[in-house]
Short mmCIF file of C-alpha atoms in Angstrom, two decimals:
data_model
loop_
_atom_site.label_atom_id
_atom_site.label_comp_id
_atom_site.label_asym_id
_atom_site.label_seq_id
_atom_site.Cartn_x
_atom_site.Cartn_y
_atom_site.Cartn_z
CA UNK I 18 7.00 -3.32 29.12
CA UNK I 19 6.89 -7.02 29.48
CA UNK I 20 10.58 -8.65 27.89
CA UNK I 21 8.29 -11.20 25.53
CA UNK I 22 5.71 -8.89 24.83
CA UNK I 23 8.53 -6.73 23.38
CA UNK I 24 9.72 -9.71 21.20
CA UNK I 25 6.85 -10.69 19.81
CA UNK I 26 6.01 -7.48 18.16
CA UNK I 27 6.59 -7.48 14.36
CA UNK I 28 8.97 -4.91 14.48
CA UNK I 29 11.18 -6.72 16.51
CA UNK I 30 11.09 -9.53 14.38
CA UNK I 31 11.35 -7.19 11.10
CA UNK I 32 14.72 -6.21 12.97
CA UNK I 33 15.90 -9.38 13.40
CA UNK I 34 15.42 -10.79 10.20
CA UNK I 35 16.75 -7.45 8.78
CA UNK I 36 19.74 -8.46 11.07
CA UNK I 37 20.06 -11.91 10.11
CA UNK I 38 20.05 -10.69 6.29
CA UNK I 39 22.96 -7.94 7.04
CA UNK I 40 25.07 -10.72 8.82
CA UNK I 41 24.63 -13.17 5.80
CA UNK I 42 26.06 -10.04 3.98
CA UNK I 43 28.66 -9.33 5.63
CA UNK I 44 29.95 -12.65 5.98
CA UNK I 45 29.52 -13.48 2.42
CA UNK I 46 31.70 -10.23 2.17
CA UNK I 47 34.17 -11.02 4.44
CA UNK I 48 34.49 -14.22 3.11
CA UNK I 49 35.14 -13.26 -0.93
CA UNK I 50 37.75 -10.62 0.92
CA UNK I 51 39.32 -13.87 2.95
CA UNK I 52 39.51 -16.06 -0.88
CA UNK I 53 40.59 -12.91 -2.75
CA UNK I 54 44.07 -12.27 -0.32
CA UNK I 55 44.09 -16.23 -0.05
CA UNK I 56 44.48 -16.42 -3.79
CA UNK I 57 46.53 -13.46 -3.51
CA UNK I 58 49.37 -15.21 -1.48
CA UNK I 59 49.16 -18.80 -3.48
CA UNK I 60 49.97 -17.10 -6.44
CA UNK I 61 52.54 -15.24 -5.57
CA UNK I 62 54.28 -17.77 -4.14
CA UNK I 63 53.49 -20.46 -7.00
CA UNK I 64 55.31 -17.33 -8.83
CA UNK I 65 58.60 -17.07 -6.77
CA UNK I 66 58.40 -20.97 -6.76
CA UNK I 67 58.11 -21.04 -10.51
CA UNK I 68 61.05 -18.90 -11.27
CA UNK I 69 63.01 -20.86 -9.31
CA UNK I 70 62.74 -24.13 -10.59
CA UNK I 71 63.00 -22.55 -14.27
CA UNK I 72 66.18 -21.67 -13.15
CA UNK I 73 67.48 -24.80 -12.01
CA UNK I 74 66.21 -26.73 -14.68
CA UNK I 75 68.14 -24.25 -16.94
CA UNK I 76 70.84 -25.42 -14.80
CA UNK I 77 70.12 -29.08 -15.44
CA UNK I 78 70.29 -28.67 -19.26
CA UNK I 79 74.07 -27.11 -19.04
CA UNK I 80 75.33 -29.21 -16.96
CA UNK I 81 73.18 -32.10 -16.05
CA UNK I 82 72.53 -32.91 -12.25
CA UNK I 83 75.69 -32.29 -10.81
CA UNK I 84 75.39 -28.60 -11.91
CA UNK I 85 71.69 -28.58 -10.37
CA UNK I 86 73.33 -30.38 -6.94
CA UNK I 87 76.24 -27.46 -7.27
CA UNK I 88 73.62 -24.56 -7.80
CA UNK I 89 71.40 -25.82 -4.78
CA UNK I 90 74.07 -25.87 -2.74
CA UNK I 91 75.18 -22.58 -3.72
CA UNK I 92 71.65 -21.26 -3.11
CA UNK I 93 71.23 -22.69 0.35
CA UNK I 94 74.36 -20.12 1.38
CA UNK I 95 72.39 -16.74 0.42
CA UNK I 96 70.83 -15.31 2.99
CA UNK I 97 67.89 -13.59 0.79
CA UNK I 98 66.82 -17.46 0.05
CA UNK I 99 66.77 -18.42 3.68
CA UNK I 100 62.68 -18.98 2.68
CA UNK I 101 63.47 -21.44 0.04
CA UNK I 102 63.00 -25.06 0.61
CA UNK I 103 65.06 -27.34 -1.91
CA UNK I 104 65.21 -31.28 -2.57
CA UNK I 105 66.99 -32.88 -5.17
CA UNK I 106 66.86 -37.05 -4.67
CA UNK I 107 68.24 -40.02 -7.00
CA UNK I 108 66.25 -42.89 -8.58
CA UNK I 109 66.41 -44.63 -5.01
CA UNK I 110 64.65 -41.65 -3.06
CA UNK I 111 68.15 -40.48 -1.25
CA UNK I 112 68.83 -37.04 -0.84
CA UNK I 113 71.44 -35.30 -2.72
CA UNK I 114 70.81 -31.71 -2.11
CA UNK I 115 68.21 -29.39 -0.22
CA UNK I 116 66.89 -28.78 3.04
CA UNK I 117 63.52 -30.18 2.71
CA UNK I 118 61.77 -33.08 4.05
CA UNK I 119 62.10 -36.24 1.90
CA UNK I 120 58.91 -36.54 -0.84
CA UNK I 121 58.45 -40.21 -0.59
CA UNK I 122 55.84 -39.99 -3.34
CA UNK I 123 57.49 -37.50 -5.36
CA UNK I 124 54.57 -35.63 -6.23
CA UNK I 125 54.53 -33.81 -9.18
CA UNK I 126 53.38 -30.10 -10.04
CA UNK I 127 52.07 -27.91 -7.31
CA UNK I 128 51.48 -29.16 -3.54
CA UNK I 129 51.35 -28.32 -0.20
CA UNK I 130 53.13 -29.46 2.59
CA UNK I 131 54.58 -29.13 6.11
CA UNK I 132 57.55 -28.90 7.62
CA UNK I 133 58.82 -28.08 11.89
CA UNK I 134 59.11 -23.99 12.21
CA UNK I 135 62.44 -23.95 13.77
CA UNK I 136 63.46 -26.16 17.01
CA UNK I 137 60.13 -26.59 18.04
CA UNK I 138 58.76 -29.73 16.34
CA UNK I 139 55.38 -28.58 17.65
CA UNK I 140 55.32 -25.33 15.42
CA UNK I 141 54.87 -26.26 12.03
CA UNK I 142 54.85 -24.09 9.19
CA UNK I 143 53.24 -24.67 5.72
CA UNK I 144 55.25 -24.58 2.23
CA UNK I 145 54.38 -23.95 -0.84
CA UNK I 146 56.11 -26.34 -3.63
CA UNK I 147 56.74 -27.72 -6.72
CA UNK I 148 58.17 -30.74 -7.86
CA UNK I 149 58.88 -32.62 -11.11
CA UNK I 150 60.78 -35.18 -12.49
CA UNK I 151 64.27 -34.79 -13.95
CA UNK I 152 65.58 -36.66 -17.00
CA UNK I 153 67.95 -39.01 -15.33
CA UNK I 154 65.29 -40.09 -13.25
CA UNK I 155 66.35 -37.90 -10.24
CA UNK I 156 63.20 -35.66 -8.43
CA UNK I 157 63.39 -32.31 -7.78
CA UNK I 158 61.29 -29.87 -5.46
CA UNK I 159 61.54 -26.44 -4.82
CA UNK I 160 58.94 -24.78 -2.21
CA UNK I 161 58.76 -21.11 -0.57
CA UNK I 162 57.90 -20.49 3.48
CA UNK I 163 58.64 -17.18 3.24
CA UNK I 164 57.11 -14.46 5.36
CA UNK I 165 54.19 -13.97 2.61
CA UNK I 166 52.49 -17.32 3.84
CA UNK I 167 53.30 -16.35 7.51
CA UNK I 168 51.56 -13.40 6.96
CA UNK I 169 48.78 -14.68 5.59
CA UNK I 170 48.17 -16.97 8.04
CA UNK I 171 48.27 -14.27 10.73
CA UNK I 172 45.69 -12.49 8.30
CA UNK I 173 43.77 -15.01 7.92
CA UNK I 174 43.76 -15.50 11.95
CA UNK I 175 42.41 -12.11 12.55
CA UNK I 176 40.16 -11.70 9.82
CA UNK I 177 38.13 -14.39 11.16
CA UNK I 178 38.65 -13.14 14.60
CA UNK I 179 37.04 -9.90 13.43
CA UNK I 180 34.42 -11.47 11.33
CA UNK I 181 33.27 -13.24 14.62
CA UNK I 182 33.50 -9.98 16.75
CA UNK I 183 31.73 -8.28 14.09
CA UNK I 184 28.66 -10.52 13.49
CA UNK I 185 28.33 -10.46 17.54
CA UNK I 186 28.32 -6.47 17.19
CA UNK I 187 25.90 -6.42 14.60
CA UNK I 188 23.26 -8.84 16.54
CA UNK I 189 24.14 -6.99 19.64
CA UNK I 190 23.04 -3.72 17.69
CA UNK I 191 19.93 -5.54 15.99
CA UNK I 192 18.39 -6.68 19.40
CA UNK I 193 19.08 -3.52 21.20
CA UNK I 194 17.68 -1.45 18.12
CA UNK I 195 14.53 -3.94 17.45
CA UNK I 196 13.98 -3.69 21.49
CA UNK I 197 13.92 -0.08 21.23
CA UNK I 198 11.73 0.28 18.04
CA UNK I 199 9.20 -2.11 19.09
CA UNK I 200 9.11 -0.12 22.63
CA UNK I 201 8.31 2.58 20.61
CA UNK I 202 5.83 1.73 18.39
CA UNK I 203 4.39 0.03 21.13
CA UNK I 204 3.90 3.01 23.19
CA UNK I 205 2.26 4.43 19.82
CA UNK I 206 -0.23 1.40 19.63
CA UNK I 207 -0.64 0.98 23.14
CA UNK I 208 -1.90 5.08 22.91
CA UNK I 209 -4.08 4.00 20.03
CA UNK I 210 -5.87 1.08 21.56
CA UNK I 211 -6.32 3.26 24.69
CA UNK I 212 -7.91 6.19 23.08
CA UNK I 213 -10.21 3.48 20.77
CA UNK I 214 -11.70 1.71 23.83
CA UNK I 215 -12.42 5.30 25.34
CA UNK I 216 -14.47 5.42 21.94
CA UNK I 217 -15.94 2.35 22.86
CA UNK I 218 -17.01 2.83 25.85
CA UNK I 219 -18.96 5.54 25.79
CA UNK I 220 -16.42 8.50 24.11
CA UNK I 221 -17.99 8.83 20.42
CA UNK I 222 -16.36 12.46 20.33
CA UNK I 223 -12.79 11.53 21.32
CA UNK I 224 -10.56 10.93 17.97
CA UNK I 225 -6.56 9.38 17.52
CA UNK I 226 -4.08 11.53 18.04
CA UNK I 227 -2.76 12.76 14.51
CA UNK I 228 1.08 13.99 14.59
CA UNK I 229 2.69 16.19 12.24
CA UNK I 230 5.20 13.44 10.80
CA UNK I 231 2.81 12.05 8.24
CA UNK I 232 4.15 8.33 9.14
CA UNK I 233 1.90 5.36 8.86
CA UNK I 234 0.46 5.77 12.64
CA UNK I 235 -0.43 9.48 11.61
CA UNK I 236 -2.35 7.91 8.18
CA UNK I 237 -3.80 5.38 9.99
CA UNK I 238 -5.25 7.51 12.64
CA UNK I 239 -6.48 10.10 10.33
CA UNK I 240 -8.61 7.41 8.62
CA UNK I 241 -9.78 5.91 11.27
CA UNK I 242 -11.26 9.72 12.99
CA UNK I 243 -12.21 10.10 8.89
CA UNK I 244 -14.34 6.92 9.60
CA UNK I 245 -15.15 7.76 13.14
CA UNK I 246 -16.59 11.05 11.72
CA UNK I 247 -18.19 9.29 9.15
CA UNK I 248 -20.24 7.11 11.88
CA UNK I 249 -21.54 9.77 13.89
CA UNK I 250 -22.31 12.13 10.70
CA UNK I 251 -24.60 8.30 10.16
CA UNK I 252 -25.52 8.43 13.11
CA UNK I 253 -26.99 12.28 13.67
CA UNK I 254 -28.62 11.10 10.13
CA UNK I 255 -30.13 8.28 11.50
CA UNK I 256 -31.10 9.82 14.81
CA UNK I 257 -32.35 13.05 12.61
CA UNK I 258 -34.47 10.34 10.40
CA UNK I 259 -35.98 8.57 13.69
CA UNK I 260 -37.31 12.12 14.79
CA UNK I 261 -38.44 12.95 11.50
CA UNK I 262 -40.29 10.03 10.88
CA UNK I 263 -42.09 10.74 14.45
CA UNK I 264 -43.00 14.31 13.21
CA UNK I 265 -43.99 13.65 10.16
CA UNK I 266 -45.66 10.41 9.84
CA UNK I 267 -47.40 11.22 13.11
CA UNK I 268 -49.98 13.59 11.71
CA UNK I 269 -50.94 10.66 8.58
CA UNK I 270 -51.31 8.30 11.69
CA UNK I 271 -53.31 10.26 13.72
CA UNK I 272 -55.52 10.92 10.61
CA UNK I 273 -55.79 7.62 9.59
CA UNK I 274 -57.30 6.58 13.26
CA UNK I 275 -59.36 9.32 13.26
CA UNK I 276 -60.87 7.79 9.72
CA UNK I 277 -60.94 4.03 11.47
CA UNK I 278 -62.61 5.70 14.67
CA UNK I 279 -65.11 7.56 12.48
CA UNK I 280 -65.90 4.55 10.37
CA UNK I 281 -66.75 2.07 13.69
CA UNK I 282 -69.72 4.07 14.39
CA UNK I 283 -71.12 4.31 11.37
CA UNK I 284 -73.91 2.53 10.15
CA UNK I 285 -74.31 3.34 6.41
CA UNK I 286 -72.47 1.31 3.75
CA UNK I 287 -71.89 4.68 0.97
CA UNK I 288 -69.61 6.98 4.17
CA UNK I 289 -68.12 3.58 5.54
CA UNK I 290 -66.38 3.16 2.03
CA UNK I 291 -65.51 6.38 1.92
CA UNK I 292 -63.76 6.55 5.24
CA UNK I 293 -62.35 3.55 4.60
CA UNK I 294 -60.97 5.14 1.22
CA UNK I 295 -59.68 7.54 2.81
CA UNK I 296 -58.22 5.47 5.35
CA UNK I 297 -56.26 3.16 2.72
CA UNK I 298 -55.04 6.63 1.37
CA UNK I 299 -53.72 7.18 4.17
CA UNK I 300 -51.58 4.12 4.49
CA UNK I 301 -50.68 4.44 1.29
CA UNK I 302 -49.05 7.50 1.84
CA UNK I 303 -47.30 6.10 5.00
CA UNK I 304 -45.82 3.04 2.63
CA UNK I 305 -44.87 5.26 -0.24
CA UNK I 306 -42.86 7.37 2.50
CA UNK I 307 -41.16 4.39 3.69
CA UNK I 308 -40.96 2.07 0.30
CA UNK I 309 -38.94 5.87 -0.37
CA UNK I 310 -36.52 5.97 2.51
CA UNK I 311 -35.79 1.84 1.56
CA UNK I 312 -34.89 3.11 -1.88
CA UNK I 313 -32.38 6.13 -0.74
CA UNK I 314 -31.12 3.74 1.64
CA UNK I 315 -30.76 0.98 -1.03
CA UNK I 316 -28.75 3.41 -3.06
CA UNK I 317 -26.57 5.06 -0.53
CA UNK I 318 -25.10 1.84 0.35
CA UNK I 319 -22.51 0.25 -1.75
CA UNK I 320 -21.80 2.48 -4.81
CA UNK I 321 -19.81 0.06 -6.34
CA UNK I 322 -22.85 -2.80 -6.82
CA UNK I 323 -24.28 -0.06 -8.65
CA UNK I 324 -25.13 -1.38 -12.32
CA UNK I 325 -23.28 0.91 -15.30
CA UNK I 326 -23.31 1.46 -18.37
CA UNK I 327 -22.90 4.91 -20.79
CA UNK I 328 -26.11 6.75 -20.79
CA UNK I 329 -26.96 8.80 -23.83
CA UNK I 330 -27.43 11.94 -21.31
CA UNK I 331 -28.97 14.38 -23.79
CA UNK I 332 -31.92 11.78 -25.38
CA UNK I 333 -32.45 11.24 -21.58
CA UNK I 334 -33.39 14.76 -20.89
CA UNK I 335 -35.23 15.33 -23.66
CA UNK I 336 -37.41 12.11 -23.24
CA UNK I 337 -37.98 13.57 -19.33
CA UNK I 338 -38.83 17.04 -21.00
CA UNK I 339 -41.29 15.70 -23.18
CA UNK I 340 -43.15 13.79 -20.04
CA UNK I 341 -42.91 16.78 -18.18
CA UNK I 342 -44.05 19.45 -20.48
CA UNK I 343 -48.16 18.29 -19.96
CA UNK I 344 -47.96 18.68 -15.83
CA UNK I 345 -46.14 22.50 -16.13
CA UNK I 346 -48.58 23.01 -18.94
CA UNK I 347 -51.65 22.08 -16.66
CA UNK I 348 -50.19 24.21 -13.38
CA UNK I 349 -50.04 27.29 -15.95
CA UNK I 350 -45.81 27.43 -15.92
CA UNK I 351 -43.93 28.14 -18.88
CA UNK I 352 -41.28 25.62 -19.27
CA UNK I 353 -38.06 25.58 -21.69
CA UNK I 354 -35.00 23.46 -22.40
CA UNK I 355 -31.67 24.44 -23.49
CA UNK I 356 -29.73 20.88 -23.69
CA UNK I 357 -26.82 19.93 -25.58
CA UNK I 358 -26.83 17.13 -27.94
CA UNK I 359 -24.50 13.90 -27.91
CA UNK I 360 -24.37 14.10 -23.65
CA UNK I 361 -22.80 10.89 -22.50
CA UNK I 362 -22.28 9.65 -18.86
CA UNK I 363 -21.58 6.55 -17.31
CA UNK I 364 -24.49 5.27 -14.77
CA UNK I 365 -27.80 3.89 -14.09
CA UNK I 366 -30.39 5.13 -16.65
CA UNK I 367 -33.48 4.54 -14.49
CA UNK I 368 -31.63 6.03 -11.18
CA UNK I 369 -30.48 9.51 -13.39
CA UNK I 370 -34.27 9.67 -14.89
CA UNK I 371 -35.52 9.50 -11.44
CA UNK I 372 -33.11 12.45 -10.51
CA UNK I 373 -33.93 14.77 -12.52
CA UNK I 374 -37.67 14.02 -12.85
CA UNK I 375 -37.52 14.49 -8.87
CA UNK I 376 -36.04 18.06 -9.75
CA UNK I 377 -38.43 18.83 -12.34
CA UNK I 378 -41.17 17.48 -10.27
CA UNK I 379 -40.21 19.42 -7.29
CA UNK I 380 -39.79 22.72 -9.71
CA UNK I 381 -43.43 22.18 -10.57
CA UNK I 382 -44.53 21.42 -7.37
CA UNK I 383 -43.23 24.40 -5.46
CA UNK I 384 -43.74 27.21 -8.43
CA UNK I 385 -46.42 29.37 -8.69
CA UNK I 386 -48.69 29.82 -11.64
CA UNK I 387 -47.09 32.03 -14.48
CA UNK I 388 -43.32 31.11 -13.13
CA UNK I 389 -40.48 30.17 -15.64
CA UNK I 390 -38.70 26.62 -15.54
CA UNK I 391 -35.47 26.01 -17.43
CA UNK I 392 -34.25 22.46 -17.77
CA UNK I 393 -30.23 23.50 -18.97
CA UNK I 394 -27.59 20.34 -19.82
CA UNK I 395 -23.95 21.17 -21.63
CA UNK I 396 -20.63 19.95 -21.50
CA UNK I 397 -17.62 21.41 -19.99
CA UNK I 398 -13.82 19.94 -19.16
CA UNK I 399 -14.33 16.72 -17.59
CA UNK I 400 -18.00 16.56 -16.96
CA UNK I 401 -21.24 17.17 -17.72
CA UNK I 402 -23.42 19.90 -16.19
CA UNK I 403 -27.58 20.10 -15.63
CA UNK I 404 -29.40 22.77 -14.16
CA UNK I 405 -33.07 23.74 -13.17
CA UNK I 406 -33.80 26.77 -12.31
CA UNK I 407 -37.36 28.66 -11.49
CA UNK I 408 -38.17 32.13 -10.66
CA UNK I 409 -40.49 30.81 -7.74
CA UNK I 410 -39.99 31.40 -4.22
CA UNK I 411 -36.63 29.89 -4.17
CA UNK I 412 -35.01 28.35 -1.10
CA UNK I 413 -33.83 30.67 2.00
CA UNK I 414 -29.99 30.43 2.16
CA UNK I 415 -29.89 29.14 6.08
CA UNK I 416 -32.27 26.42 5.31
CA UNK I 417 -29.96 25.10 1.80
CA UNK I 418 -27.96 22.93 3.78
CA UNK I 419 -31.15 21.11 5.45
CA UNK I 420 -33.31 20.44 2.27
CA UNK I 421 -31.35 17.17 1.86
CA UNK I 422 -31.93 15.48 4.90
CA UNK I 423 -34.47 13.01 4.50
CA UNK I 424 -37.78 14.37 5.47
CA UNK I 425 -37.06 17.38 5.79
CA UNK I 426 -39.92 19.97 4.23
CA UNK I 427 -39.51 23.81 4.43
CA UNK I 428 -42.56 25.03 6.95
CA UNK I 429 -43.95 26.65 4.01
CA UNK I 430 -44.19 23.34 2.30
CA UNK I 431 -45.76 21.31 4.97
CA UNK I 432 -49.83 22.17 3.74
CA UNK I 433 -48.45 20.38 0.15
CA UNK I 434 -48.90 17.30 -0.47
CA UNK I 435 -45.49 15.40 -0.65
CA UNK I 436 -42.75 13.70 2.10
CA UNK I 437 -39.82 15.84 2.06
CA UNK I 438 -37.91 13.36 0.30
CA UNK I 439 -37.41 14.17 -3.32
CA UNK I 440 -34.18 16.07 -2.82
CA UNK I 441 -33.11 13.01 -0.44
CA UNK I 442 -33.40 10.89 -3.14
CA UNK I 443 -31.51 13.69 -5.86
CA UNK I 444 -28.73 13.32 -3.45
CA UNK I 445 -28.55 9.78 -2.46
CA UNK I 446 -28.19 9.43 -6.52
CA UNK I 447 -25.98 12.04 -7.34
CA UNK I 448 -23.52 10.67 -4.53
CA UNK I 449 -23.73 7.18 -5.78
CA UNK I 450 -22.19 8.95 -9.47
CA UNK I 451 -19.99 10.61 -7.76
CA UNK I 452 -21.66 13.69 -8.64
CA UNK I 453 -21.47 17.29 -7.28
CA UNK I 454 -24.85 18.78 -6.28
CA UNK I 455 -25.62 22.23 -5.36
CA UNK I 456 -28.51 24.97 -4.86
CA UNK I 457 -27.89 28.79 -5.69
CA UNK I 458 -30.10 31.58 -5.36
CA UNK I 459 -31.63 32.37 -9.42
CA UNK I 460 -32.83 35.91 -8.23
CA UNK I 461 -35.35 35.26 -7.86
CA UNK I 462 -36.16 31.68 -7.50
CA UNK I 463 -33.74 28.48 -7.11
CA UNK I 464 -31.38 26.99 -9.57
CA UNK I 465 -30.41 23.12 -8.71
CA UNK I 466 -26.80 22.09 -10.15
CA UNK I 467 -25.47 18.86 -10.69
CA UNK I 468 -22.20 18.22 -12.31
CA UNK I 469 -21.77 14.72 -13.59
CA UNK I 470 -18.47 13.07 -14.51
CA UNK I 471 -18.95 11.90 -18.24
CA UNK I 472 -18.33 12.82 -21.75
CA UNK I 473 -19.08 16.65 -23.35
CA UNK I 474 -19.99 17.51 -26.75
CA UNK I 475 -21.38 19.52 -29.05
CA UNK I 476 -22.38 23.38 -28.47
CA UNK I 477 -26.38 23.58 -26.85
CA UNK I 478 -28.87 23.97 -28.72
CA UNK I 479 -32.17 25.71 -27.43
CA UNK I 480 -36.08 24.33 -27.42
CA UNK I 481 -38.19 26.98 -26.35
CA UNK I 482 -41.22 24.89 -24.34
CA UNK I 483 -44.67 25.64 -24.24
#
């Protein structure tokens, strides 16, 4: 794989930056350690240094300067304060006692400064010191080069030749680890865009390979074949429409030129009106059937620019009841409702009416005279349940899972008048809800279930119907 490829990929640079971040860290770390034994050292010798000149200035008050010139002296002979750098000068700046450069500004209080390491004038060393004045106007300062400086100087040497080798390590181990992780997920998305152009190009059955290590690869490529799936499910639905709107709407067609043919050779005012009638039935038909399939279309787009609001479920059913009770009435069907009051769901009032008139219509519809229709609503955890059922011919269980497609009429069905899509549109609506739709066998007859998320109440109460 190409070098800059490989470093442009945002997991390289996620490395690096994660890199850059860890140095900063480690530095910062390194460099509090560095202050902390810094500090360390200072203060201890500002402590040795400390004693010592509270001890000659003890000195001074017994026996005034001589007896600090006699103590220095003394001091200078003992081997264990070979470290410690005295000077002891008069008003005129000339040494008396010490072995310490001349302070020709007689600092006062703590200071640095630097003296030759030995013979070699080249090697310095650094001392730590105090000074102050005396009360005869003499100065005296006392410093410490002892080993504990030393020390820390060779500490401090390494440390920040460590710190160095250490930040190279750690950008040596970024690249090499961002290299390797972007060749990696590269090989993933390289395998992904391969197997999506196959798609394209004429593969609609091939899907993304779906490990078992749940990572974000293996979530995006499960939603993407969930989506792919989704497509061609469309698009056997759409195909299955095209083919069902050639079988079905073929036969009102042909009719219709049949009527136009008829009607050119006729003479006669009184059958030309009728054939045209019949004729503009005809197309009527045809643009009910496809002012339908708009609609179900319309409403299994976007569920979410569907319009809500609560919908007083129960008052809804019984209002469609009502409506309904004169057409069973008139096909000779007895029809009852057991509904329970104070329903509530959240949705589109005019879209749920239309739902479950298309049941009850389709109930009536398909029943024979003398048949038993039950319109049954109650509340259970979490939803809302309604049910018709009949005792009419029912629905043969192999054919359940087709009486949805749009279009779609039983071959029983196809000398009644009507489109085959009423239970398009029940399910177009109950998906837009989010509702669960099903068909079970009554014995005998059908029973239509749709389980709506919403609100249940009170116990149901029963309306015998006419």
């Amino acid at each position: 794989m190409p070098l800059p490829r490989l470093l442009r990929t945002s997991s390289f640079r996620l490395t690096l930056l994660y890199a850059t971040l860890f140095t900063a860290s480690v530095a910062i770390l390194l460099g509090i350690v560095y202050l902390e034994i810094r500090s360390y050292a200072t203060d201890l010798q500002d402590e040795i240094v400390k004693r010592e000149v509270q001890y000659l200035r003890r000195a001074e008050k017994d026996g005034g300067t001589p007896a600090v010139q006699a103590l220095i002296e003394q001091r200078l002979q003992q081997p264990l304060l070979k470290s410690m750098r005295y000077l002891l000068q008069d008003r005129d700046g000339r040494v008396i006692a010490g072995n310490a450069p001349v302070q020709a500004e007689r600092r006062q209080g703590r200071f640095w400064f630097q003296m030759p390491k030995g013979d070699n004038p080249k090697r310095i060393r650094t001392v730590r010191a105090y000074g102050l004045q005396l009360k005869d106007g003499r100065y005296l300062a006392v410093g410490e080069a002892g080993k504990a400086i030393e020390e820390f100087q060779g500490l401090q040497s390494a440390l920040l030749r460590d710190i160095g080798y250490a930040l190279l390590a750690v950008l040596a181990l970024a690249l090499a680890g961002g290299a390797l992780m972007s060749h990696l997920m590269l090989r993933r998305v390289e395998r992904l865009v391969r197997d999506t152009r196959a798609i394209i190009l004429g593969e609609p059955a091939r899907r993304l390979p779906v490990g078992s290590g749940d990572d974000e690869f293996d979530r995006l490529s499960a939603s993407v074949n969930q989506m792919l799936d989704r497509i061609d499910a469309q698009g056997d639905s759409l195909r299955q429409v095209s083919n069902d709107i050639a079988h079905d709407l073929r036969t009102p067609l042909g009719r219709l030129r049949q009527q136009l043919e008829r009607g050119r050779r006729l003479q006669d005012i009184g059958p030309l009106h009728a054939v045209l009638e019949r004729a503009t039935a005809e197309v009527d038909t045809a643009l009910r059937t496809f002012a339908s399939l708009l609609h179900i279309a319309q409403i299994g787009g976007d569920p979410r620019r569907l319009q809500r609001e609560p919908v007083p479920l129960s008052e809804l059913l019984e209002t469609l009841a009502e409506v309904h009770q004169s057409a069973f009435e008139a096909a000779g069907q007895h029809f009852h409702t057991d509904i329970a009051p104070d329903l509530e769901v959240v949705g589109n009032r005019d879209l749920l009416g239309q739902l479950f008139s298309n049941l009850l219509e389709n109930a009536c519809r398909h029943c024979p005279r003398g048949a038993h229709v039950t319109l049954r609503a109650a509340g259970e955890r979490g939803g809302v349940r309604v049910s018709v059922a009949d005792d009419g011919p029912g629905i043969p269980a192999d054919e359940r899972a087709h009486v949805f497609r749009r279009l779609y009429r039983l071959e029983r069905s196809r000398t009644t008048p009507g489109s085959g899509l009423g239970l398009s549109m029940v399910e177009a609506v109950a998906r837009a809800h989010g509702a669960d739709i099903a068909l079970d066998d009554n014995r005998p007859g059908l029973e239509v279930r749709v389980r709506l998320p919403g609100v249940a109440s009170a116990p149901a109460v029963r309306r015998p119907g006419a």
